[in-house]
Short mmCIF file of C-alpha atoms in Angstrom, two decimals:
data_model
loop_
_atom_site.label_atom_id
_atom_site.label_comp_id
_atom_site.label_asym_id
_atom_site.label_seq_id
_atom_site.Cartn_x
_atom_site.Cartn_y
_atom_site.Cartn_z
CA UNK Y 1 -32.53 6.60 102.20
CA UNK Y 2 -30.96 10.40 103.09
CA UNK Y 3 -27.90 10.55 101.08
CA UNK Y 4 -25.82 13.60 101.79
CA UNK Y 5 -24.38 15.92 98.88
CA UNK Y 6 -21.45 16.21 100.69
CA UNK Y 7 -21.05 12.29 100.99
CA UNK Y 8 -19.14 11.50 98.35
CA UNK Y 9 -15.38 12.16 99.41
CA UNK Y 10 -12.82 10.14 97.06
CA UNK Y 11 -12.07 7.90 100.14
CA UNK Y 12 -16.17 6.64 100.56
CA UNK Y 13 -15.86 6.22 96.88
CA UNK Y 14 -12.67 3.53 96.65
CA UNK Y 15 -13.54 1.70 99.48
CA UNK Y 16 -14.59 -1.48 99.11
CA UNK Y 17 -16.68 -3.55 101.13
CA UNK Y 18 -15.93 -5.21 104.28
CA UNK Y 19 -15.43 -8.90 104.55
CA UNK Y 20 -17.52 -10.41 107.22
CA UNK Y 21 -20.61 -13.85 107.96
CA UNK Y 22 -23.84 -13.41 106.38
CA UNK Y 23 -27.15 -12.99 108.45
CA UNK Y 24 -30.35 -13.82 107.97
CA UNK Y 25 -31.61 -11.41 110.77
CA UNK Y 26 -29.67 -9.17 113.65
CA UNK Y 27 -30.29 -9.87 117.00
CA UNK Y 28 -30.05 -6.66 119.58
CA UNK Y 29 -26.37 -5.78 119.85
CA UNK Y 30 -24.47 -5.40 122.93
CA UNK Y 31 -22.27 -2.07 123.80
CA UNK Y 32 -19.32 -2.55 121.10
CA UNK Y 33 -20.43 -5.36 119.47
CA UNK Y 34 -19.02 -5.31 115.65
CA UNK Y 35 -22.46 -5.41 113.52
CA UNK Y 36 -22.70 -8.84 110.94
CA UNK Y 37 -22.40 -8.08 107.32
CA UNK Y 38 -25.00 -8.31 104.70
CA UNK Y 39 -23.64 -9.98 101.74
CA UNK Y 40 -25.07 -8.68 98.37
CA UNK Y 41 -24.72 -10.61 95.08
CA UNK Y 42 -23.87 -8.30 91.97
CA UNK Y 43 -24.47 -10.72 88.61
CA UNK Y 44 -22.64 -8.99 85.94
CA UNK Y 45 -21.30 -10.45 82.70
CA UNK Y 46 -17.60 -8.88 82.42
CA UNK Y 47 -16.60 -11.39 80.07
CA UNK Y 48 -17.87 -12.11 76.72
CA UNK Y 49 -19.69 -10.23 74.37
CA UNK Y 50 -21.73 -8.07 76.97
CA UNK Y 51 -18.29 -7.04 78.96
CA UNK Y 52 -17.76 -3.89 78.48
CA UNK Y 53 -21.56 -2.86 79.66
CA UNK Y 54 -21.11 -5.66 82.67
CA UNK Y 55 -18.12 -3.92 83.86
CA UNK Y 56 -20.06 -0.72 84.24
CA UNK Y 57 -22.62 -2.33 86.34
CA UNK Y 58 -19.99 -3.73 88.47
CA UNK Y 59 -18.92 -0.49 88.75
CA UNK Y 60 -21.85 1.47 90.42
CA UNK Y 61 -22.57 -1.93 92.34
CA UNK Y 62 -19.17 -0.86 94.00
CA UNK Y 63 -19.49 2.26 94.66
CA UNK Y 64 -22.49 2.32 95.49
CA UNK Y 65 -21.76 -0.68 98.02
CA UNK Y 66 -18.79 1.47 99.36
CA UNK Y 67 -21.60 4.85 99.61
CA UNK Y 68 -23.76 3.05 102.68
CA UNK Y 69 -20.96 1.54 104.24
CA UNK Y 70 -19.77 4.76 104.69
CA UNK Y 71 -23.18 5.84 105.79
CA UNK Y 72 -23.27 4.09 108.56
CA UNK Y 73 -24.35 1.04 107.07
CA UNK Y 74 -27.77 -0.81 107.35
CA UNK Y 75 -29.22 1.56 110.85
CA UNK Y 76 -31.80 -0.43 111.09
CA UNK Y 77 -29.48 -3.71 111.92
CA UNK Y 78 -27.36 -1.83 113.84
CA UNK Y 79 -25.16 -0.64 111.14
CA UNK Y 80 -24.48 -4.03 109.47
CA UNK Y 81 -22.04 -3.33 106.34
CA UNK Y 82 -22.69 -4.18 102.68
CA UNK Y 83 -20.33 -6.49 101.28
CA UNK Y 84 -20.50 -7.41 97.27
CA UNK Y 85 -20.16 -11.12 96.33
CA UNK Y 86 -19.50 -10.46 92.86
CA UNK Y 87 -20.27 -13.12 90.14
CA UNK Y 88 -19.51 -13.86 86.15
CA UNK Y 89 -22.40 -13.88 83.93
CA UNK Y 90 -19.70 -14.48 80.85
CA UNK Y 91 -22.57 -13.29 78.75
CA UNK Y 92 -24.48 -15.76 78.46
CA UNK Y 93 -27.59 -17.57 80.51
CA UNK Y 94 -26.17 -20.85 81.71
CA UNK Y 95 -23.46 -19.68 83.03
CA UNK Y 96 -25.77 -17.21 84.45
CA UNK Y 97 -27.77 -19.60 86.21
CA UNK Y 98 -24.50 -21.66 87.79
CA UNK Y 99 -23.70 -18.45 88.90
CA UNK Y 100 -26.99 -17.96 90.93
CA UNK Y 101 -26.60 -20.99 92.62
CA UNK Y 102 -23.00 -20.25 93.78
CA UNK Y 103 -24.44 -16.81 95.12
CA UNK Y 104 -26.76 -18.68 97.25
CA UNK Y 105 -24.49 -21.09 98.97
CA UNK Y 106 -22.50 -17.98 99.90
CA UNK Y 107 -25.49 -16.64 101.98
CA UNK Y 108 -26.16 -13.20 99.78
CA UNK Y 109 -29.42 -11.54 100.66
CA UNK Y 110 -30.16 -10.12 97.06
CA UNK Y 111 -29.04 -10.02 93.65
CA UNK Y 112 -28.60 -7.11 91.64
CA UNK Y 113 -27.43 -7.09 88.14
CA UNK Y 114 -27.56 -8.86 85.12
CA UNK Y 115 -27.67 -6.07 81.92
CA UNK Y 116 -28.78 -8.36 79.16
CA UNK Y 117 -32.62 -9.87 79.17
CA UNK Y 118 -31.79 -13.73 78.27
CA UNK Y 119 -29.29 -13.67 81.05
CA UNK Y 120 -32.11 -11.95 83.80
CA UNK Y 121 -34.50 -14.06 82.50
CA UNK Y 122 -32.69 -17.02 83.30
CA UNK Y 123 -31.13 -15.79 86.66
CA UNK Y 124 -34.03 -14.07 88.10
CA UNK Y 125 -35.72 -17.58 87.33
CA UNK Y 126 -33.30 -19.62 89.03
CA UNK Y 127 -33.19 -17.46 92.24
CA UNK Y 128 -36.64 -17.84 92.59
CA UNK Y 129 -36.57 -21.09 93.58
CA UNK Y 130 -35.15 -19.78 96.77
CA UNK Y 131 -37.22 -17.15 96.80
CA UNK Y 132 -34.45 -15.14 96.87
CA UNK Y 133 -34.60 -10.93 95.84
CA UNK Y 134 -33.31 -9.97 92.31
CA UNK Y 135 -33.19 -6.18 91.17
CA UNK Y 136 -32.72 -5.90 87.11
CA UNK Y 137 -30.57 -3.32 86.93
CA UNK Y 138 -31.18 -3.11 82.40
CA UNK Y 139 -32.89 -6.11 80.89
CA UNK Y 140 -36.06 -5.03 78.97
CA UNK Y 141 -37.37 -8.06 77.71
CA UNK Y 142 -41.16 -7.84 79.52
CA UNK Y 143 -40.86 -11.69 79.70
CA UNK Y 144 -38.55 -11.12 82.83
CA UNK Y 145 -41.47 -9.41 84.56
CA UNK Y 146 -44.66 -10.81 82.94
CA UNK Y 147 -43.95 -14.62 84.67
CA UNK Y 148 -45.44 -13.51 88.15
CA UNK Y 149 -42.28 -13.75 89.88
CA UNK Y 150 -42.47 -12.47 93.40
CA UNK Y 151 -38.73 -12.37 93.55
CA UNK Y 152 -37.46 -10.27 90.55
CA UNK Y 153 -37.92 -6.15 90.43
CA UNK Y 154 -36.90 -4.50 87.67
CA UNK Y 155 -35.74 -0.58 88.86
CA UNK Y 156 -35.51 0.24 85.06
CA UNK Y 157 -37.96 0.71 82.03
CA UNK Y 158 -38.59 -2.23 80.09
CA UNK Y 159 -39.77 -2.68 76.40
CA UNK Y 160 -43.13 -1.28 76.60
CA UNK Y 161 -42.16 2.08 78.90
CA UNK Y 162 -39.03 2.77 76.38
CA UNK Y 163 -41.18 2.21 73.40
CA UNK Y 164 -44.14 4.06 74.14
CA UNK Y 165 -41.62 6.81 75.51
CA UNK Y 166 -39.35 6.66 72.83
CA UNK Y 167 -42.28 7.05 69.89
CA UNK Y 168 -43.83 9.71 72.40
CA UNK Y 169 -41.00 11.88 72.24
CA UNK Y 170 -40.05 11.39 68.65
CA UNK Y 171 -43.67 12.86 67.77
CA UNK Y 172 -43.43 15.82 70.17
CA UNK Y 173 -39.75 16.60 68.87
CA UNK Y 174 -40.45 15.88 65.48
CA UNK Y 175 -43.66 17.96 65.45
CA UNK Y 176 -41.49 21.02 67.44
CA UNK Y 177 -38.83 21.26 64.30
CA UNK Y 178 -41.98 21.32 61.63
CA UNK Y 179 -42.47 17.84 60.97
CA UNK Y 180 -38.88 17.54 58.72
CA UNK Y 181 -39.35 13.46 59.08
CA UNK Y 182 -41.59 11.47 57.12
CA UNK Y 183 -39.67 7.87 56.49
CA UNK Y 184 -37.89 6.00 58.13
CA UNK Y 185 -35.64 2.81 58.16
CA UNK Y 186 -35.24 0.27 61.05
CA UNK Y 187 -31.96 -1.22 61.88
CA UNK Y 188 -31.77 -4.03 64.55
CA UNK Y 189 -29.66 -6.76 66.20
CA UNK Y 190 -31.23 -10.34 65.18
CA UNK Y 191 -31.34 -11.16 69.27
CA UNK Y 192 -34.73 -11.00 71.59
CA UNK Y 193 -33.59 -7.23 72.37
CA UNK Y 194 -33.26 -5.73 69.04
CA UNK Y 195 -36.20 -7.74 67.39
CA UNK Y 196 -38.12 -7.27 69.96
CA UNK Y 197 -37.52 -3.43 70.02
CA UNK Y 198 -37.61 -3.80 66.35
CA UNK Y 199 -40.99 -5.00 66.03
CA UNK Y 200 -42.75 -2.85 68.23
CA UNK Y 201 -41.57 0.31 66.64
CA UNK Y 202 -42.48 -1.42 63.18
CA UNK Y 203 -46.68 -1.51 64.68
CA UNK Y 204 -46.22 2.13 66.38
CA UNK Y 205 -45.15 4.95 64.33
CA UNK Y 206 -46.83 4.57 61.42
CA UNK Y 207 -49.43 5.26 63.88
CA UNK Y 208 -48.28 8.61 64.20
CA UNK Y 209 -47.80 9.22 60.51
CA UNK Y 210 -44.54 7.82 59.43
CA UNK Y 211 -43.45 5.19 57.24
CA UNK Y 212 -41.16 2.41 57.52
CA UNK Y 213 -39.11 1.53 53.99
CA UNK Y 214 -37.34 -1.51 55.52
CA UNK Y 215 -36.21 -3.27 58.53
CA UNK Y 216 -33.01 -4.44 58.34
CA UNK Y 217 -31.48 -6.76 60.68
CA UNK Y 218 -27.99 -7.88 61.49
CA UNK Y 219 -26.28 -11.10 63.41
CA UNK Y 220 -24.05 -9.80 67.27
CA UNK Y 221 -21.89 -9.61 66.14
CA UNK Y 222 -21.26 -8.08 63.09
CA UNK Y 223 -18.35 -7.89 61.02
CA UNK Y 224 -18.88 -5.45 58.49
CA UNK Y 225 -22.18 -3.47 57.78
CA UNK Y 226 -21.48 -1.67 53.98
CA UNK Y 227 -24.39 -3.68 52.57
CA UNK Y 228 -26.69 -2.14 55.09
CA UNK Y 229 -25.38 1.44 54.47
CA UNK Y 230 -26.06 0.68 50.65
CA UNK Y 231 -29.67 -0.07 51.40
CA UNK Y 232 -30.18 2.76 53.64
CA UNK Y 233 -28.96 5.11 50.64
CA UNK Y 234 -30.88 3.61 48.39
CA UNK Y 235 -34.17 4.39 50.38
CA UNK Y 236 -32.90 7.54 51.24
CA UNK Y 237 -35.10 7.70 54.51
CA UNK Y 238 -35.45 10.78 57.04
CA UNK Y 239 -34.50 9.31 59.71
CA UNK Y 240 -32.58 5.79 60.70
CA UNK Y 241 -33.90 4.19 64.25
CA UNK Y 242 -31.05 1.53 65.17
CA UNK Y 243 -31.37 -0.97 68.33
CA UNK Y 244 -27.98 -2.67 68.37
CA UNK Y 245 -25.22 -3.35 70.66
CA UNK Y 246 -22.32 -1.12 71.11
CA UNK Y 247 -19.74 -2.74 68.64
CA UNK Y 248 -22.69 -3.00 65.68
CA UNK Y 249 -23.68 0.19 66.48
CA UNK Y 250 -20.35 1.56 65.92
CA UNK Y 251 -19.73 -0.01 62.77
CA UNK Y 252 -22.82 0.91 61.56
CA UNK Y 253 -22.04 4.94 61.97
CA UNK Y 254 -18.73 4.50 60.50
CA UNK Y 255 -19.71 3.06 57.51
CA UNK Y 256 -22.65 5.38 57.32
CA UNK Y 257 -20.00 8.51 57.39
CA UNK Y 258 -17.45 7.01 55.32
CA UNK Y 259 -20.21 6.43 52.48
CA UNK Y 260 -21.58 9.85 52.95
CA UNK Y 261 -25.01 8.99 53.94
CA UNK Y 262 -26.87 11.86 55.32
CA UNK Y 263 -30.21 11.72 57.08
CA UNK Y 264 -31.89 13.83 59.07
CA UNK Y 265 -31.59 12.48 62.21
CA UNK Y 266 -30.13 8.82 63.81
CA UNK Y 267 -32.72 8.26 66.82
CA UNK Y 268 -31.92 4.96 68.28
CA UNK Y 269 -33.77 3.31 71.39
CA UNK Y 270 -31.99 1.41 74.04
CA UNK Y 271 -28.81 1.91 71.82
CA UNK Y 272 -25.72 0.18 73.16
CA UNK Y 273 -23.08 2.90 71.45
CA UNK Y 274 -25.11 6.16 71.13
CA UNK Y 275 -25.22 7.15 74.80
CA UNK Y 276 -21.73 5.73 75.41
CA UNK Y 277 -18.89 8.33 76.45
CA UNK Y 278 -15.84 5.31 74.73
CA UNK Y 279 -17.82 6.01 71.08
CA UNK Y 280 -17.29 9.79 71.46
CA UNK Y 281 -13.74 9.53 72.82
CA UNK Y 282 -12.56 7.09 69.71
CA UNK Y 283 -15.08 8.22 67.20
CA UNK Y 284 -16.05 11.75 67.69
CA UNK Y 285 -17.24 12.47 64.44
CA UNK Y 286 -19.21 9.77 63.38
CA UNK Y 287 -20.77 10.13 66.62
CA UNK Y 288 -21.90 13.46 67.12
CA UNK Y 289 -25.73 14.63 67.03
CA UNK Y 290 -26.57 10.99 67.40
CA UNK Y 291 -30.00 10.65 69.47
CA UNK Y 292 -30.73 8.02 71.75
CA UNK Y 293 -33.51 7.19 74.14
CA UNK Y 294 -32.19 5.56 76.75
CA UNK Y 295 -31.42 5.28 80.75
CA UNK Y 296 -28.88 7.67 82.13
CA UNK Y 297 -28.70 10.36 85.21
CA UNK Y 298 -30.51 13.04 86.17
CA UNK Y 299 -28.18 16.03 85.10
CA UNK Y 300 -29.87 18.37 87.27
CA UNK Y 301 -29.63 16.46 90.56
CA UNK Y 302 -26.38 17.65 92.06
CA UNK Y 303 -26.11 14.34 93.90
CA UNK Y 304 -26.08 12.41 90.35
CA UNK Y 305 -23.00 15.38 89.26
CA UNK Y 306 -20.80 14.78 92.22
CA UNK Y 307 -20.89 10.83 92.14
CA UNK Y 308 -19.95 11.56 88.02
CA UNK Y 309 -17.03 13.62 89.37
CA UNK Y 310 -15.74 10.88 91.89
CA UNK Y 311 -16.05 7.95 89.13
CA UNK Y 312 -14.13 10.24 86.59
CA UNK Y 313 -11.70 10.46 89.73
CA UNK Y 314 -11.17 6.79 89.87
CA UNK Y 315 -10.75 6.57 85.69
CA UNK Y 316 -13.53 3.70 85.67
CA UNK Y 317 -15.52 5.47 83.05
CA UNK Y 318 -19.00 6.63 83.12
CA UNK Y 319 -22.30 4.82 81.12
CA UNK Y 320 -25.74 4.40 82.19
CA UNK Y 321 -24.80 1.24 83.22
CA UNK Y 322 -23.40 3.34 86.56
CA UNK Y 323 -25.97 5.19 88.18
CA UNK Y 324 -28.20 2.54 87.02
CA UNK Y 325 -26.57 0.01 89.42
CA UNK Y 326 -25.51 2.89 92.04
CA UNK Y 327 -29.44 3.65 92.45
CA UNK Y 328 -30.14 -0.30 92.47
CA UNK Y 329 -27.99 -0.69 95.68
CA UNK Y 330 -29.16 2.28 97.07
CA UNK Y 331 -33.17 0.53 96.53
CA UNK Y 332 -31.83 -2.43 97.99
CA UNK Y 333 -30.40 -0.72 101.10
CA UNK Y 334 -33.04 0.90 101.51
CA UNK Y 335 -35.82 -2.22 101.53
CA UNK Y 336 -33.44 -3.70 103.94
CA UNK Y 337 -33.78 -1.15 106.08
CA UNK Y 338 -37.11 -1.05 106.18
CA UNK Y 339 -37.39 -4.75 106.91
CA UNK Y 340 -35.02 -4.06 109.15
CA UNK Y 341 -34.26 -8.00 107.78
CA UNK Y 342 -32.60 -10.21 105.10
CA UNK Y 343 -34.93 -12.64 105.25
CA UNK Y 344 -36.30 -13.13 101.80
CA UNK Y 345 -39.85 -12.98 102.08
CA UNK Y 346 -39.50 -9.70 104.27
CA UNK Y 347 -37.18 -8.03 101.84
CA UNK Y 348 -39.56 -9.28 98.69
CA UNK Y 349 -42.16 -7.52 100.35
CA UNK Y 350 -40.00 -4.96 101.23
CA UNK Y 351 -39.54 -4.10 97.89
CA UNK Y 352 -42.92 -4.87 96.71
CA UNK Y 353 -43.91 -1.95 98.65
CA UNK Y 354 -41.04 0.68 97.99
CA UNK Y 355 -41.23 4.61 97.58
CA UNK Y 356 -37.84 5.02 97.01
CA UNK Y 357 -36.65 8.02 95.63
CA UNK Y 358 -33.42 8.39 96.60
CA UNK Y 359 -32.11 7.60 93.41
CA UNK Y 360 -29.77 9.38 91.21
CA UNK Y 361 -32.02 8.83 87.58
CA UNK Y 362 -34.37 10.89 85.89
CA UNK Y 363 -37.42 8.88 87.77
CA UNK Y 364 -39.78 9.47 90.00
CA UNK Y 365 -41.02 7.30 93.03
CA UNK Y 366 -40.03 3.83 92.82
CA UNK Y 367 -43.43 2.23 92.83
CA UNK Y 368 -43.43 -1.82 92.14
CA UNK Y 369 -46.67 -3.38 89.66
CA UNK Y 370 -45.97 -7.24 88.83
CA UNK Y 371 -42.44 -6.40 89.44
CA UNK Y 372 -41.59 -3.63 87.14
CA UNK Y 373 -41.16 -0.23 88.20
CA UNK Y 374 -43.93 2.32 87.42
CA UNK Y 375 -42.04 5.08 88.17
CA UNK Y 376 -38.83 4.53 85.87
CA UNK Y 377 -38.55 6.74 82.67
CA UNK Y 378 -36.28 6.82 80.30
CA UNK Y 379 -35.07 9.99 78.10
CA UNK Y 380 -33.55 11.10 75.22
CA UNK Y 381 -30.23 11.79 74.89
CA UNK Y 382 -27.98 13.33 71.98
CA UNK Y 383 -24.07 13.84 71.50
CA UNK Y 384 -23.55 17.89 71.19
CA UNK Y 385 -19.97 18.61 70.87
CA UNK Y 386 -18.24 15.16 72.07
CA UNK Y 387 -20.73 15.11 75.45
CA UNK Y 388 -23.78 13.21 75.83
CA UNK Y 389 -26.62 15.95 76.59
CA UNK Y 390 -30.18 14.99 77.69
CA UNK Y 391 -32.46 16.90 75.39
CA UNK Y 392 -36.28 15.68 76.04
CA UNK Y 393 -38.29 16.02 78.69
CA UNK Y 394 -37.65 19.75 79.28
CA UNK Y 395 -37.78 18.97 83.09
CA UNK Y 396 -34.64 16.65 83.18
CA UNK Y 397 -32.77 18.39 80.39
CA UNK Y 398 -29.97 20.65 80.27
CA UNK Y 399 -29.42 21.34 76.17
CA UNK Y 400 -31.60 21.51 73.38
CA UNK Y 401 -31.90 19.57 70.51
CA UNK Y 402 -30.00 19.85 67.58
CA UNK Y 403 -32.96 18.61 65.00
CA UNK Y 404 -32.92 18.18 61.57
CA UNK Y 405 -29.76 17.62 60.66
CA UNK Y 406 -28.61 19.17 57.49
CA UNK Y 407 -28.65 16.64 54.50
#
């Protein structure tokens, strides 16, 4: 997919798409015959507990819907437009699934969403049985790609890439600053995404030389967290490796700064409040030098600045959530194109066999194995004066880190 730098005018931005029948393939066109659109199902839950992060992913699904219709549209089906069917997850996987089936009886040719495992598990599951395409845009449960699924991609890391990457990088920064951290403490949301992350850390790094004092888990949500801040003083660890959502997250690093407790570094994983902008804005302090490995844009691709620019523009607000989705259309546009199709088992295969690298994140080549993306990556991140920085791998940064933090 060529995508222009100089693309992204204000107007391509705000457009939505335009209404029209779905296909299932084009037929030759005649001299100023107006091109079928290709409707695209974007499964987001933006009500509920997971809203906030669902609305983001809505988000990038739009503009990034509204960036190849003003590209011309699908060439390849003679500049059919994108237009997004959007549908409710309302957080959780039932609804999910009755959401799936409406998508299909409006004729969509893929679905692209979903943010929390349990509901792509269940959705990616449901469209199967129609064969029908499903990009994960953020669920890392391995579950979602380990069921040999034909239909279901994920574009993004999953538990095993983030972990292994995460622990990676901890060791080479920790090792870099003089080896300051020796202990740690584990703090984790009681779901299949924070024990999950919880327990594989737990087996890891004590590989690498570092001990675990406790793991400490906590209900989503969470209504107050002093009783975990007490324990965490008590053990007095180095370092404090959270995997919560963004609310538990927040509370947790409040209550961590009102009762004074210094460490030498917070380095979550996946973390649902340190890479997000609305935590800096309303808590700067508590915030700031926070480390997180997680998804987000490639900084130094001026294609990932300027669509930044035009979503400030529009006052949506700007999380991972975005490009993530932005990149997930532009993958799906892309296997359509080479189908030159929206039949499902040409655009499964389509995808199957993708090199797309058109993307705005800090990846390489897409490349597809059992459905999960070999070439997704995630990095770390940390907030340097109320702006989240990436800090690790060199090649994608664009700050340094600030590590150990004085106690």
């Amino acid at each position: 997919m060529n995508m222009k730098r100089n693309d992204f005018s204000r107007r391509t931005f705000l457009k939505a798409g335009v209404a029209g029948a779905a296909t299932i393939s084009v037929p030759n066109l005649s001299w100023g015959q107006t091109p079928p659109t290709i409707k695209v199902g974007v499964l987001q839950p933006v009500t509920g507990t997971f809203s906030m992060d669902g609305g983001y992913g809505r988000t990038g699904a739009e503009f990034g819907i509204a960036h190849i219709n003003a590209n011309g549209g699908i060439k390849a089906l003679g500049g059919a437009k994108l237009e997004m069917v959007f549908a409710d997850a309302r957080s959780n996987p039932e609804a999910a699934v009755q959401e799936v089936e409406q998508l299909k009886a409006h004729g969509v040719a893929a679905i692209v969403g979903g943010f929390s495992s349990p509901i792509c598990l269940a959705a990616s599951q449901a469209a199967s049985r129609y064969n029908l395409p499903f990009i994960v845009d953020v669920g890392v449960s391995e579950q979602i790609v380990t069921r040999g699924l034909k239909n279901t991609f994920r574009f993004s890391p999953g538990f095993e890439i983030c972990t292994k990457t995460a622990i990676d990088n901890l060791v080479t920064l920790n090792n870099a600053a003089g080896r300051p951290a020796k202990t740690i403490v584990l703090v984790h949301e009681d779901g299949l995404y924070g024990t999950g992350l919880a327990k594989l850390m737990a087996q890891e790094l004590p590989k690498h030389g570092f001990e675990i004092l406790d793991t400490i888990s906590h209900p989503t949500p969470a209504r107050d967290m002093s009783n975990v801040a007490l324990r965490i003083r008590s053990l007095r660890p180095d370092l404090i490796v959270p995997s919560s959502y963004y609310a538990e997250t927040v509370l947790l690093m409040r209550t961590l700064q009102q009762q004074r407790v210094r460490v030498k570094g917070v380095y979550s994983v996946l973390n649902g409040a340190a890479s997000n902008l609305r935590f800096i804005d309303e808590f700067p302090q508590a915030a700031e030098n926070i480390m997180d490995c997680n998804h987000w844009h490639d900084p130094r691709k001026q294609l990932a600045l300027d669509f930044r620019k035009q979503v400030d523009v529009s006052k949506k607000g700007w999380n991972y959530n975005v490009p993530l989705n932005f990149s997930a259309i532009q993958l799906l546009a892309d296997a359509i194109e080479r189908a030159a199709s929206v039949d499902p088992g040409a655009l499964n295969e389509a995808l199957a066999s993708s090199t797309f690298e058109g993307h705005i994140m800090p990846y390489g080549p897409t490349r597809f194995e059992n459905g999960q993306n070999t070439g997704a990556m995630p990095v770390v991140l940390q907030v340097q004066q109320s702006d989240i920085k990436v800090v690790y791998p060199h090649e994608f940064s664009d700050a340094k880190p600030n590590y150990p933090l004085p106690t």
